[in-house]
Coordinates of C-alpha atoms in Angstrom, one line a residue:
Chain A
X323 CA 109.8 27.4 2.6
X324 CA 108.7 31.0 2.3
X325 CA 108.2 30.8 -1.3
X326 CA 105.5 27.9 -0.8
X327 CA 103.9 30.0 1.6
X328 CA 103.1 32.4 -0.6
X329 CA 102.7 30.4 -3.7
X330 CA 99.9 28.8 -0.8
X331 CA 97.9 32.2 -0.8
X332 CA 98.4 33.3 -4.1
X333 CA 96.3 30.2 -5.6
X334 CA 93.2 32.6 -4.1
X335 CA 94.7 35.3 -4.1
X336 CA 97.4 37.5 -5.8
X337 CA 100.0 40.4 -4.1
X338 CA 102.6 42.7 -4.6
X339 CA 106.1 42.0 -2.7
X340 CA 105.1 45.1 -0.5
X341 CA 101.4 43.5 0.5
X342 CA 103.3 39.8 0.9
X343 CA 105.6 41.6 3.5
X344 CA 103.0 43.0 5.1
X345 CA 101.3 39.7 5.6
X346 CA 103.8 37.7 6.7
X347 CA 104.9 40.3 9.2
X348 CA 102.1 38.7 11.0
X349 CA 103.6 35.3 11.2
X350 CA 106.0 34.6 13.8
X351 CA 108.5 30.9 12.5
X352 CA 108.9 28.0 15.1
X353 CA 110.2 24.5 15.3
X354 CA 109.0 21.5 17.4
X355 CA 110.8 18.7 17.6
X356 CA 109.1 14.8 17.3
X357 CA 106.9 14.5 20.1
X358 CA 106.6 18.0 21.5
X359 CA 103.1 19.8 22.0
X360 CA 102.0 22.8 20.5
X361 CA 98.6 22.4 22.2
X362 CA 97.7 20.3 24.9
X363 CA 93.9 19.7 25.8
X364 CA 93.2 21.8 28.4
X365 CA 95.7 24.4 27.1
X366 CA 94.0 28.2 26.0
X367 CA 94.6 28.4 22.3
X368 CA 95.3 31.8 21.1
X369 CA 96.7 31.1 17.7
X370 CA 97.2 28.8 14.3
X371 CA 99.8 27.1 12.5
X372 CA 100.7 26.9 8.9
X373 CA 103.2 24.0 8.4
X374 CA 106.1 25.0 6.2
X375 CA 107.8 21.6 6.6
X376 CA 106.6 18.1 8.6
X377 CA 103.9 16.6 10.0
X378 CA 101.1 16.5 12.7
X379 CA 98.7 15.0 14.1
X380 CA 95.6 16.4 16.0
X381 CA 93.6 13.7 18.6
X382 CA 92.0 12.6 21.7
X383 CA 92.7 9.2 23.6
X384 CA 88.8 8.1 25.0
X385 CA 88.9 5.2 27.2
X386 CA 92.9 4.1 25.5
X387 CA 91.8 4.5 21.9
X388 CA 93.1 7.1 19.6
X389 CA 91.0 9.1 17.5
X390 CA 93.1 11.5 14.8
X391 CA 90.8 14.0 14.2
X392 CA 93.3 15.5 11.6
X393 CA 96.5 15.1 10.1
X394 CA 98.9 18.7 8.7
X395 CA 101.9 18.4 6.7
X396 CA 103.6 20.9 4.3
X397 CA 101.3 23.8 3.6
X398 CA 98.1 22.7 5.8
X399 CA 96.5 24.5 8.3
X400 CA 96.1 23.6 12.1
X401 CA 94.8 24.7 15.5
X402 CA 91.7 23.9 17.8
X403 CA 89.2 26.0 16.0
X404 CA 86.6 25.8 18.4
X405 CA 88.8 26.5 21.2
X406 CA 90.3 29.5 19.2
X407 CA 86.2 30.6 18.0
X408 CA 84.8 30.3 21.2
X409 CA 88.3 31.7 23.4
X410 CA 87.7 28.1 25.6
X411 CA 90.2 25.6 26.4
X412 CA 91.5 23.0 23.9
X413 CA 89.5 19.4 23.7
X414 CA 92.0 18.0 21.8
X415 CA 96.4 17.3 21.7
X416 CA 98.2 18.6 18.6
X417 CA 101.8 17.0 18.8
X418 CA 104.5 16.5 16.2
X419 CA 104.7 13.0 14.1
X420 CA 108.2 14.3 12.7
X421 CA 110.1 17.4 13.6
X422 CA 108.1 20.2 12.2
X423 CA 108.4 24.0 11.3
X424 CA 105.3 26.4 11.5
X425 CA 105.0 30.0 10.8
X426 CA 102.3 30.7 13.9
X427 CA 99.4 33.1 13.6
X428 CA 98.2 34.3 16.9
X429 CA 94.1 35.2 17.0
X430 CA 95.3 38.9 17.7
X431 CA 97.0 38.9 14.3
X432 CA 94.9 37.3 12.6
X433 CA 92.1 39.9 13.4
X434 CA 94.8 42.7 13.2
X435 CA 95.3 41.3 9.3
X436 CA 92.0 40.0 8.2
X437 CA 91.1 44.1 9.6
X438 CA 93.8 45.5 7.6
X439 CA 93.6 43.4 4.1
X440 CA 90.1 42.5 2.5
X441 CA 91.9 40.1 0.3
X442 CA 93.6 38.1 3.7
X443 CA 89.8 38.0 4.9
X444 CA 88.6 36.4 1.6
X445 CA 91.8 34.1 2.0
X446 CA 90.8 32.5 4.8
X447 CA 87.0 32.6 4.2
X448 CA 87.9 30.4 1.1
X449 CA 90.1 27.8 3.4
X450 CA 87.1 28.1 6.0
X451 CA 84.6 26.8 3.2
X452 CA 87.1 24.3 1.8
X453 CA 87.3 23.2 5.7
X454 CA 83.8 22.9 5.8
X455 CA 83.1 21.1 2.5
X456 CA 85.7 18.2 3.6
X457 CA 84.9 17.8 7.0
X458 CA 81.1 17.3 5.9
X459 CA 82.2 14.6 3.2
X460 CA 84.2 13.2 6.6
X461 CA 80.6 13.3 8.0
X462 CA 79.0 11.4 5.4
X463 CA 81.3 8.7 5.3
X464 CA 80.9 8.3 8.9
X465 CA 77.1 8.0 8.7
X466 CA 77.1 5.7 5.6
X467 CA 80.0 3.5 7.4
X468 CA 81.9 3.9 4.1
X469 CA 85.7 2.6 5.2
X470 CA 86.5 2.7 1.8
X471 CA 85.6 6.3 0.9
X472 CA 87.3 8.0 4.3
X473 CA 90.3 6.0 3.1
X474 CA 90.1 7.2 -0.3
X475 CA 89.6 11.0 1.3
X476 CA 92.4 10.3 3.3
X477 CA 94.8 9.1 0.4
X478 CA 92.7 12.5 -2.2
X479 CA 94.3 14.7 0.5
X480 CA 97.5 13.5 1.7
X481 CA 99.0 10.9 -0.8
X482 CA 102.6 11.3 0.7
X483 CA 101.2 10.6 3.9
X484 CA 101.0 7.0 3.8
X485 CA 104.4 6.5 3.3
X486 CA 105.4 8.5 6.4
X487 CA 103.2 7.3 9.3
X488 CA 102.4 3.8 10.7
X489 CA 99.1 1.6 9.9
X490 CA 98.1 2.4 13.0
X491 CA 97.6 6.0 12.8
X492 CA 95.5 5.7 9.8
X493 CA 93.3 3.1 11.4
X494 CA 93.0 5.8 13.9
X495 CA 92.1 8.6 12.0
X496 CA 89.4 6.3 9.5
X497 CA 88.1 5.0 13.2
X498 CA 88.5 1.5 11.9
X499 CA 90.2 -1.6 13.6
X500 CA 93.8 -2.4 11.8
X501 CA 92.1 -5.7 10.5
X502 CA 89.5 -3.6 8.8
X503 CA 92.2 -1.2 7.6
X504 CA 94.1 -4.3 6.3
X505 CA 91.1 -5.6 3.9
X506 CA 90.4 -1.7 2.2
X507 CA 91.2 -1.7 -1.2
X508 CA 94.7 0.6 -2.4
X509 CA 96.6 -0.8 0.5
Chain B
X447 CA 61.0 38.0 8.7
X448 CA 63.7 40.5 7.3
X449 CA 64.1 41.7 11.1
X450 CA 65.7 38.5 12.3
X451 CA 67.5 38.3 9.3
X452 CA 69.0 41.5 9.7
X453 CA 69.6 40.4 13.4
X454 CA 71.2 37.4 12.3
X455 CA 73.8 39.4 10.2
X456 CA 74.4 41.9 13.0
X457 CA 75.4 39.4 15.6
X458 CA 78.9 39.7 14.1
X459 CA 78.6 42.5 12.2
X460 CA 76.6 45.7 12.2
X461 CA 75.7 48.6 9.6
X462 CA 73.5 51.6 8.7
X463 CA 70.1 50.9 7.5
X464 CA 71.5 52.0 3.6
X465 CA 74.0 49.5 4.0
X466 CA 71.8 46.6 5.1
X467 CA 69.3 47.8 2.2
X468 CA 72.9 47.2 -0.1
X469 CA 73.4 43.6 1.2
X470 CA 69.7 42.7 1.4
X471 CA 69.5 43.9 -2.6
X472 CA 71.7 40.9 -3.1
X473 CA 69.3 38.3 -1.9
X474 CA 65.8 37.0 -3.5
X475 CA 62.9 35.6 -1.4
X476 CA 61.2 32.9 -2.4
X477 CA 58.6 30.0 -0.7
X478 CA 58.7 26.3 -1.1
X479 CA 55.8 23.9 -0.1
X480 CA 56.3 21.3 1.8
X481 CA 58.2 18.1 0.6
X482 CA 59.3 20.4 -2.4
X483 CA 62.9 19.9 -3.4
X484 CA 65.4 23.1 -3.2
X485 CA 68.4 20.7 -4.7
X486 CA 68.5 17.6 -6.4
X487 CA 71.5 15.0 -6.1
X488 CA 73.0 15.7 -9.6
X489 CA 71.8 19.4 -10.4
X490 CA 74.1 22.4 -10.8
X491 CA 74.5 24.4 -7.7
X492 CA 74.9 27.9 -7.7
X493 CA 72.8 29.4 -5.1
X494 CA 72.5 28.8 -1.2
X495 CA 69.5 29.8 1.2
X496 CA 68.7 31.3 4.8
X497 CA 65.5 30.2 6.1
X498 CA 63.1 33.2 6.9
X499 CA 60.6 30.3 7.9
X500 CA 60.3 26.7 7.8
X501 CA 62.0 23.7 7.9
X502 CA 65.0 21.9 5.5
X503 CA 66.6 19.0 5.6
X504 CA 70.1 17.9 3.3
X505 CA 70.2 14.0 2.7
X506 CA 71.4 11.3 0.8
X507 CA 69.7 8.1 0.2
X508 CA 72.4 5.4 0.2
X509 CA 71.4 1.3 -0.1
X510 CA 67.7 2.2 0.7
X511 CA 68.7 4.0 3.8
X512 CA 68.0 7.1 5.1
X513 CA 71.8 9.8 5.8
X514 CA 70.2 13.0 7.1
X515 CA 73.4 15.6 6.9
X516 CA 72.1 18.9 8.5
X517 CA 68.6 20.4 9.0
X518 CA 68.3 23.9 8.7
X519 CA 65.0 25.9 10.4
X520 CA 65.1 29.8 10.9
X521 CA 68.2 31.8 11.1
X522 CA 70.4 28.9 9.4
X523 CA 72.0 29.1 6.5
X524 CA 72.1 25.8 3.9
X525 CA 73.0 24.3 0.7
X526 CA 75.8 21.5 -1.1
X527 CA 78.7 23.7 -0.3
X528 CA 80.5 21.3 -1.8
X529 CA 79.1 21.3 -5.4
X530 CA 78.9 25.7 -4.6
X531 CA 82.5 26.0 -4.1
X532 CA 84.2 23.1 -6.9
X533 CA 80.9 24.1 -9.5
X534 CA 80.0 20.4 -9.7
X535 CA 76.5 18.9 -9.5
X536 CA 75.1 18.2 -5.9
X537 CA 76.2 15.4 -4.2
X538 CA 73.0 15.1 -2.0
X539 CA 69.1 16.4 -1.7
X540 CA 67.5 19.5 -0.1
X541 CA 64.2 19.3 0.6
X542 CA 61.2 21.0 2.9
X543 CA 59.9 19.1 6.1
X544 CA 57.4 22.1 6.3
X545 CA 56.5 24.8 3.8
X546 CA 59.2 27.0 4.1
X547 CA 60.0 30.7 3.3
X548 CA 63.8 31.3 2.0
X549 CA 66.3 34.0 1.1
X550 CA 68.3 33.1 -1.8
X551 CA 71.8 34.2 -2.1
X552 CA 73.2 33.0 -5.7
X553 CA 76.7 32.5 -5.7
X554 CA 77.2 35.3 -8.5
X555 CA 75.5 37.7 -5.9
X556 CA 77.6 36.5 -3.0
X557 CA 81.0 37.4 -5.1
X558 CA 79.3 40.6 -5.7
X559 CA 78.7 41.1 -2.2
X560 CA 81.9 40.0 -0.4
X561 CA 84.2 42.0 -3.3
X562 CA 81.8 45.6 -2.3
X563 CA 81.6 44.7 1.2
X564 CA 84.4 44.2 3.2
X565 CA 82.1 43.5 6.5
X566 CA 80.1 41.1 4.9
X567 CA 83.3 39.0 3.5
X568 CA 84.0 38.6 7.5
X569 CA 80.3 37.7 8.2
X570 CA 80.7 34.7 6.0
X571 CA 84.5 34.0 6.8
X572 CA 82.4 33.8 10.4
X573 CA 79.7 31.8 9.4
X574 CA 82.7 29.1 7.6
X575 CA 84.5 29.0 10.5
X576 CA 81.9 28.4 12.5
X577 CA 79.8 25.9 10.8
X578 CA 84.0 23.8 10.4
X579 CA 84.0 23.8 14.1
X580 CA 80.7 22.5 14.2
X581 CA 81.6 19.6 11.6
X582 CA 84.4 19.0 13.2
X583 CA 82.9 18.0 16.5
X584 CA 80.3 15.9 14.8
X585 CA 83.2 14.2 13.2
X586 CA 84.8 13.7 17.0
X587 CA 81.6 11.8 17.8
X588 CA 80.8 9.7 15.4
X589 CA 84.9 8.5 15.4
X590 CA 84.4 7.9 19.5
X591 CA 80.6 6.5 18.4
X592 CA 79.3 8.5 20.7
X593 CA 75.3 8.7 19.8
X594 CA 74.8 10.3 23.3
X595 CA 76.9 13.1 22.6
X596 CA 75.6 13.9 18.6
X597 CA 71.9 14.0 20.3
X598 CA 73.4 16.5 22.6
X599 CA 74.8 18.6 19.9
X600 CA 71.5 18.3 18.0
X601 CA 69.7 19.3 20.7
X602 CA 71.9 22.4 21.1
X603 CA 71.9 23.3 17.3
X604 CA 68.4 23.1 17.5
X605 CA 66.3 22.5 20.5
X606 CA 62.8 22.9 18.9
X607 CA 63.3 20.8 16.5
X608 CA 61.7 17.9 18.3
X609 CA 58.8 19.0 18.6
X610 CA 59.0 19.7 14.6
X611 CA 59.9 16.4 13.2
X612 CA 59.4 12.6 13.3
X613 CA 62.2 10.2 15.5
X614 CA 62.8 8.3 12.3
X615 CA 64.5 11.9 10.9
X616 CA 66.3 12.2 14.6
X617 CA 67.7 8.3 13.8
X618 CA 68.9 9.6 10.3
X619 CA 70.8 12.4 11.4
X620 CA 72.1 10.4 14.6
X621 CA 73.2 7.5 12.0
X622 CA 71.8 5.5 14.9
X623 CA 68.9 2.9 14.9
X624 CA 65.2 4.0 16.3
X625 CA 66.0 1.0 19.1
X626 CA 69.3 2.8 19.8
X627 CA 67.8 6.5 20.2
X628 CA 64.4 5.2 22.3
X629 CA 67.6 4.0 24.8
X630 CA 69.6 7.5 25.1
X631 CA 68.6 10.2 27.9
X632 CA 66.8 13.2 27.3
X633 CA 64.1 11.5 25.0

């Protein structure tokens, strides 16, 4: 699981054994079971997580629905940014769809790294943008009411995915009714 | 103008006057009259802008209707980050509200800069991050349909904008009808 770690950074950027050491000397490796909470809203957030192996899911329940604001499975990052950014409180739940393993980064590493390695800080300025870029398409598919095109996102970026969680959750996370869901093309 | 853009920069990171003369070498000033287009849906992107002065907004025309993405007045930063980071054509329009004074930061430049310029590779890892945060919570409104709360953001991104532009371009970027935003609070 290490090895797609690193095969993870290196498609930005490239190391010696000695510099990968030194990088993942700033990860710390974890496992939650089905169900468990790595964050809870409410919760300070002081760090990310970098899924080596299965699946979560981050949301909020307004007025009994479910909105998944993001899925991460193998090799996807995943924390409340905005809570980790702004040092608040979490507005969101991250919990566990299958029994998962993370390498966690805390914030205090992170800045210790990004500090020490120029290429670590162009790392995760290039998954920043790519954050960026795909939550604005997100955006736009909102605003246009395009069903279709959030599914197809959905599908572009996790194609294992729908083999692995119920209808439900992905009528959750296109914020779409299961009947809706039910008449998208692909299904 | 280059005051408040040098400002801007050291909010998260500051230098000596030599090396903001180094980083603002990199960047090219240039003024667009109003209703001039900065992008075309289709054109090659290589370039993004801060805005010295004036008004921008990022759009898409879809089925005759009107999908305002982001504005960007002073002190923001904006462009199809999308087509910048994949090098494909634009995917939407940029064009001025006002006539408007930019920096331009080509993306050749920007490589330049962030490999010389370790600071200013964590300036724009910043700027990412914070711009996905503030994506991400537009994403969390539109899922909950929450027009109240994406006019609250709005207003907090930019609160004098509304003295700047028409209700029709507020609708656009709401994704809301002119009835629906004449019925929220704070109008």
């Amino acid at each position: 699981m290490v090895t797609a770690f690193r095969q993870h950074i290196e498609q930005i950027i490239s190391f010696s054994d000695a510099e990968f050491d030194f990088v993942f000397s700033h990860f710390q490796q974890k496992k939650y079971k089905k169900h468990q909470f790595l964050t809870q809203e409410g919760d300070y957030v002081n760090q990310e997580y970098f899924v080596l192996d299965g699946l979560l899911k981050a949301y909020v329940n307004r007025d009994g629905k479910l909105h998944i604001i993001q899925f991460a499975m193998e090799n996807w990052w995943i924390s409340d940014y905005q809570a980790l950014l702004y040092q608040t409180r979490a507005s969101y739940d991250i919990d566990c769809i299958e029994d998962t393993t993370v390498l966690i980064l805390t914030a205090e590493n992170k800045a210790k790294l990004c500090a020490a390695s120029h290429k670590m800080e162009h790392f995760f300025r290039q998954k920043a943008v790519s954050g960026y870029v795909a939550m604005q398409k997100r955006v736009l598919s909102f605003m246009s009411n395009d069903a279709q095109s959030r599914y197809q996102q959905l599908f572009d970026l996790y194609p294992s995915l729908f083999q692995r969680i119920p209808k439900s959750m992905i009528a959750a996370y296109l914020g779409v009714s299961r009947e809706t869901l039910s008449r998208l093309k692909l299904l």
